[in-house]
Amino acid sequence: MWKRVRSLKHPMNNQDIIKNRIRQEWENFTNHTLLYDKETMRNMCDKIHFYDCVMIFFSENDQISEEVFTFLLDKDEIILNMWLLYLKQEHLGFLSWTELEELLEFWMGM
């Protein structure tokens, strides 16, 4: 007879939830982008680079505060909203983790 095995999965915390949502948003963006022609992709290279930088920031940075994850919990399309904020605020950047932290701090302070 087969024994029934109970799954002992732990509930996801805010950090896991946000990281999974960001990964999913990045994967959807990447898959959608691959459908474009070369010229369109070339014209989108800044946005593609931005999405990659944000994905790396959240997947590899273990210094992100719980406050950030709590703030992002009720936000939809996190990377897209960060991108739109970046476009509106000329003083913000995204090429370093420090710049992405500043972008998030600015968003949280709005």
mmCIF file of C-alpha atoms in Angstrom:
data_model
loop_
_atom_site.group_PDB
_atom_site.id
_atom_site.type_symbol
_atom_site.label_atom_id
_atom_site.label_comp_id
_atom_site.label_asym_id
_atom_site.label_seq_id
_atom_site.Cartn_x
_atom_site.Cartn_y
_atom_site.Cartn_z
ATOM 1 C CA MET A 1 0.000 0.000 0.000
ATOM 2 C CA TRP A 2 1.040 3.532 -0.668
ATOM 3 C CA LYS A 3 1.642 5.750 2.284
ATOM 4 C CA ARG A 4 0.234 9.207 2.176
ATOM 5 C CA VAL A 5 3.039 11.731 2.650
ATOM 6 C CA ARG A 6 2.202 15.157 3.957
ATOM 7 C CA SER A 7 3.919 18.073 2.392
ATOM 8 C CA LEU A 8 5.730 20.166 4.958
ATOM 9 C CA LYS A 9 5.986 23.284 2.855
ATOM 10 C CA HIS A 10 6.448 26.422 4.829
ATOM 11 C CA PRO A 11 4.213 29.382 4.037
ATOM 12 C CA MET A 12 5.838 31.947 1.779
ATOM 13 C CA ASN A 13 7.035 35.135 3.412
ATOM 14 C CA ASN A 14 6.836 38.605 1.836
ATOM 15 C CA GLN A 15 10.345 38.279 0.413
ATOM 16 C CA ASP A 16 9.553 34.987 -1.337
ATOM 17 C CA ILE A 17 6.267 36.332 -2.686
ATOM 18 C CA ILE A 18 7.841 39.476 -4.140
ATOM 19 C CA LYS A 19 10.853 37.665 -5.576
ATOM 20 C CA ASN A 20 8.560 35.138 -7.283
ATOM 21 C CA ARG A 21 6.335 37.876 -8.688
ATOM 22 C CA ILE A 22 9.341 39.795 -10.001
ATOM 23 C CA ARG A 23 10.796 36.652 -11.578
ATOM 24 C CA GLN A 24 7.435 35.916 -13.222
ATOM 25 C CA GLU A 25 7.098 39.493 -14.497
ATOM 26 C CA TRP A 26 10.638 39.362 -15.874
ATOM 27 C CA GLU A 27 10.001 35.998 -17.583
ATOM 28 C CA ASN A 28 6.766 37.282 -19.138
ATOM 29 C CA PHE A 29 8.508 40.424 -20.378
ATOM 30 C CA THR A 30 11.427 38.437 -21.775
ATOM 31 C CA ASN A 31 9.191 35.930 -23.550
ATOM 32 C CA HIS A 32 7.041 38.703 -24.994
ATOM 33 C CA THR A 33 10.105 40.675 -26.110
ATOM 34 C CA LEU A 34 11.427 37.682 -28.051
ATOM 35 C CA LEU A 35 8.421 37.978 -30.366
ATOM 36 C CA TYR A 36 9.502 41.417 -31.602
ATOM 37 C CA ASP A 37 11.539 42.055 -34.728
ATOM 38 C CA LYS A 38 15.201 43.049 -34.408
ATOM 39 C CA GLU A 39 14.625 46.761 -34.909
ATOM 40 C CA THR A 40 11.965 46.935 -32.200
ATOM 41 C CA MET A 41 14.206 45.008 -29.837
ATOM 42 C CA ARG A 42 17.094 47.369 -30.584
ATOM 43 C CA ASN A 43 14.846 50.328 -29.784
ATOM 44 C CA MET A 44 13.897 48.668 -26.479
ATOM 45 C CA CYS A 45 17.419 47.890 -25.323
ATOM 46 C CA ASP A 46 17.281 50.330 -22.360
ATOM 47 C CA LYS A 47 14.036 48.792 -21.121
ATOM 48 C CA ILE A 48 15.411 45.268 -21.576
ATOM 49 C CA HIS A 49 18.558 46.226 -19.661
ATOM 50 C CA PHE A 50 16.425 47.808 -16.920
ATOM 51 C CA TYR A 51 14.330 44.652 -16.490
ATOM 52 C CA ASP A 52 17.494 42.547 -16.291
ATOM 53 C CA CYS A 53 19.086 44.861 -13.705
ATOM 54 C CA VAL A 54 15.985 44.793 -11.492
ATOM 55 C CA MET A 55 15.739 41.013 -11.784
ATOM 56 C CA ILE A 56 19.380 40.600 -10.743
ATOM 57 C CA PHE A 57 18.973 43.141 -7.933
ATOM 58 C CA PHE A 58 16.122 41.197 -6.357
ATOM 59 C CA SER A 59 17.439 37.703 -7.043
ATOM 60 C CA GLU A 60 21.017 38.210 -5.823
ATOM 61 C CA ASN A 61 20.773 40.983 -3.223
ATOM 62 C CA ASP A 62 20.227 39.680 0.306
ATOM 63 C CA GLN A 63 20.446 43.170 1.844
ATOM 64 C CA ILE A 64 16.974 44.366 0.774
ATOM 65 C CA SER A 65 14.998 45.419 3.822
ATOM 66 C CA GLU A 66 11.734 43.799 4.845
ATOM 67 C CA GLU A 67 10.209 47.272 4.605
ATOM 68 C CA VAL A 68 10.751 47.216 0.829
ATOM 69 C CA PHE A 69 9.103 43.800 0.466
ATOM 70 C CA THR A 70 6.164 44.911 2.600
ATOM 71 C CA PHE A 71 5.768 48.054 0.480
ATOM 72 C CA LEU A 72 5.799 46.043 -2.754
ATOM 73 C CA LEU A 73 3.359 43.418 -1.526
ATOM 74 C CA ASP A 74 0.257 45.224 -2.791
ATOM 75 C CA LYS A 75 1.887 46.541 -5.980
ATOM 76 C CA ASP A 76 1.190 45.070 -9.401
ATOM 77 C CA GLU A 77 3.750 44.951 -12.216
ATOM 78 C CA ILE A 78 6.587 46.015 -9.968
ATOM 79 C CA ILE A 79 9.302 46.202 -12.625
ATOM 80 C CA LEU A 80 7.058 48.081 -15.050
ATOM 81 C CA ASN A 81 6.138 50.612 -12.369
ATOM 82 C CA MET A 82 9.802 51.058 -11.477
ATOM 83 C CA TRP A 83 10.550 51.595 -15.184
ATOM 84 C CA LEU A 84 7.811 54.229 -15.524
ATOM 85 C CA LEU A 85 9.071 56.013 -12.403
ATOM 86 C CA TYR A 86 12.616 55.925 -13.772
ATOM 87 C CA LEU A 87 11.415 57.518 -17.031
ATOM 88 C CA LYS A 88 9.636 60.326 -15.163
ATOM 89 C CA GLN A 89 12.461 61.105 -12.729
ATOM 90 C CA GLU A 90 15.594 62.091 -14.622
ATOM 91 C CA HIS A 91 17.778 62.061 -11.505
ATOM 92 C CA LEU A 92 17.191 58.335 -10.865
ATOM 93 C CA GLY A 93 19.334 55.558 -12.323
ATOM 94 C CA PHE A 94 19.376 51.772 -12.472
ATOM 95 C CA LEU A 95 22.884 50.652 -13.382
ATOM 96 C CA SER A 96 23.942 49.902 -9.808
ATOM 97 C CA TRP A 97 22.264 48.413 -6.767
ATOM 98 C CA THR A 98 22.663 51.783 -5.041
ATOM 99 C CA GLU A 99 20.726 53.484 -7.837
ATOM 100 C CA LEU A 100 17.982 50.858 -7.680
ATOM 101 C CA GLU A 101 17.791 51.307 -3.899
ATOM 102 C CA GLU A 102 17.402 55.070 -4.450
ATOM 103 C CA LEU A 103 14.657 54.450 -7.004
ATOM 104 C CA LEU A 104 12.798 52.226 -4.543
ATOM 105 C CA GLU A 105 13.266 54.737 -1.714
ATOM 106 C CA PHE A 106 11.901 57.486 -3.948
ATOM 107 C CA TRP A 107 8.866 55.335 -4.847
ATOM 108 C CA MET A 108 8.260 54.490 -1.192
ATOM 109 C CA GLY A 109 8.439 58.172 -0.253
ATOM 110 C CA MET A 110 5.836 59.276 -2.790
#
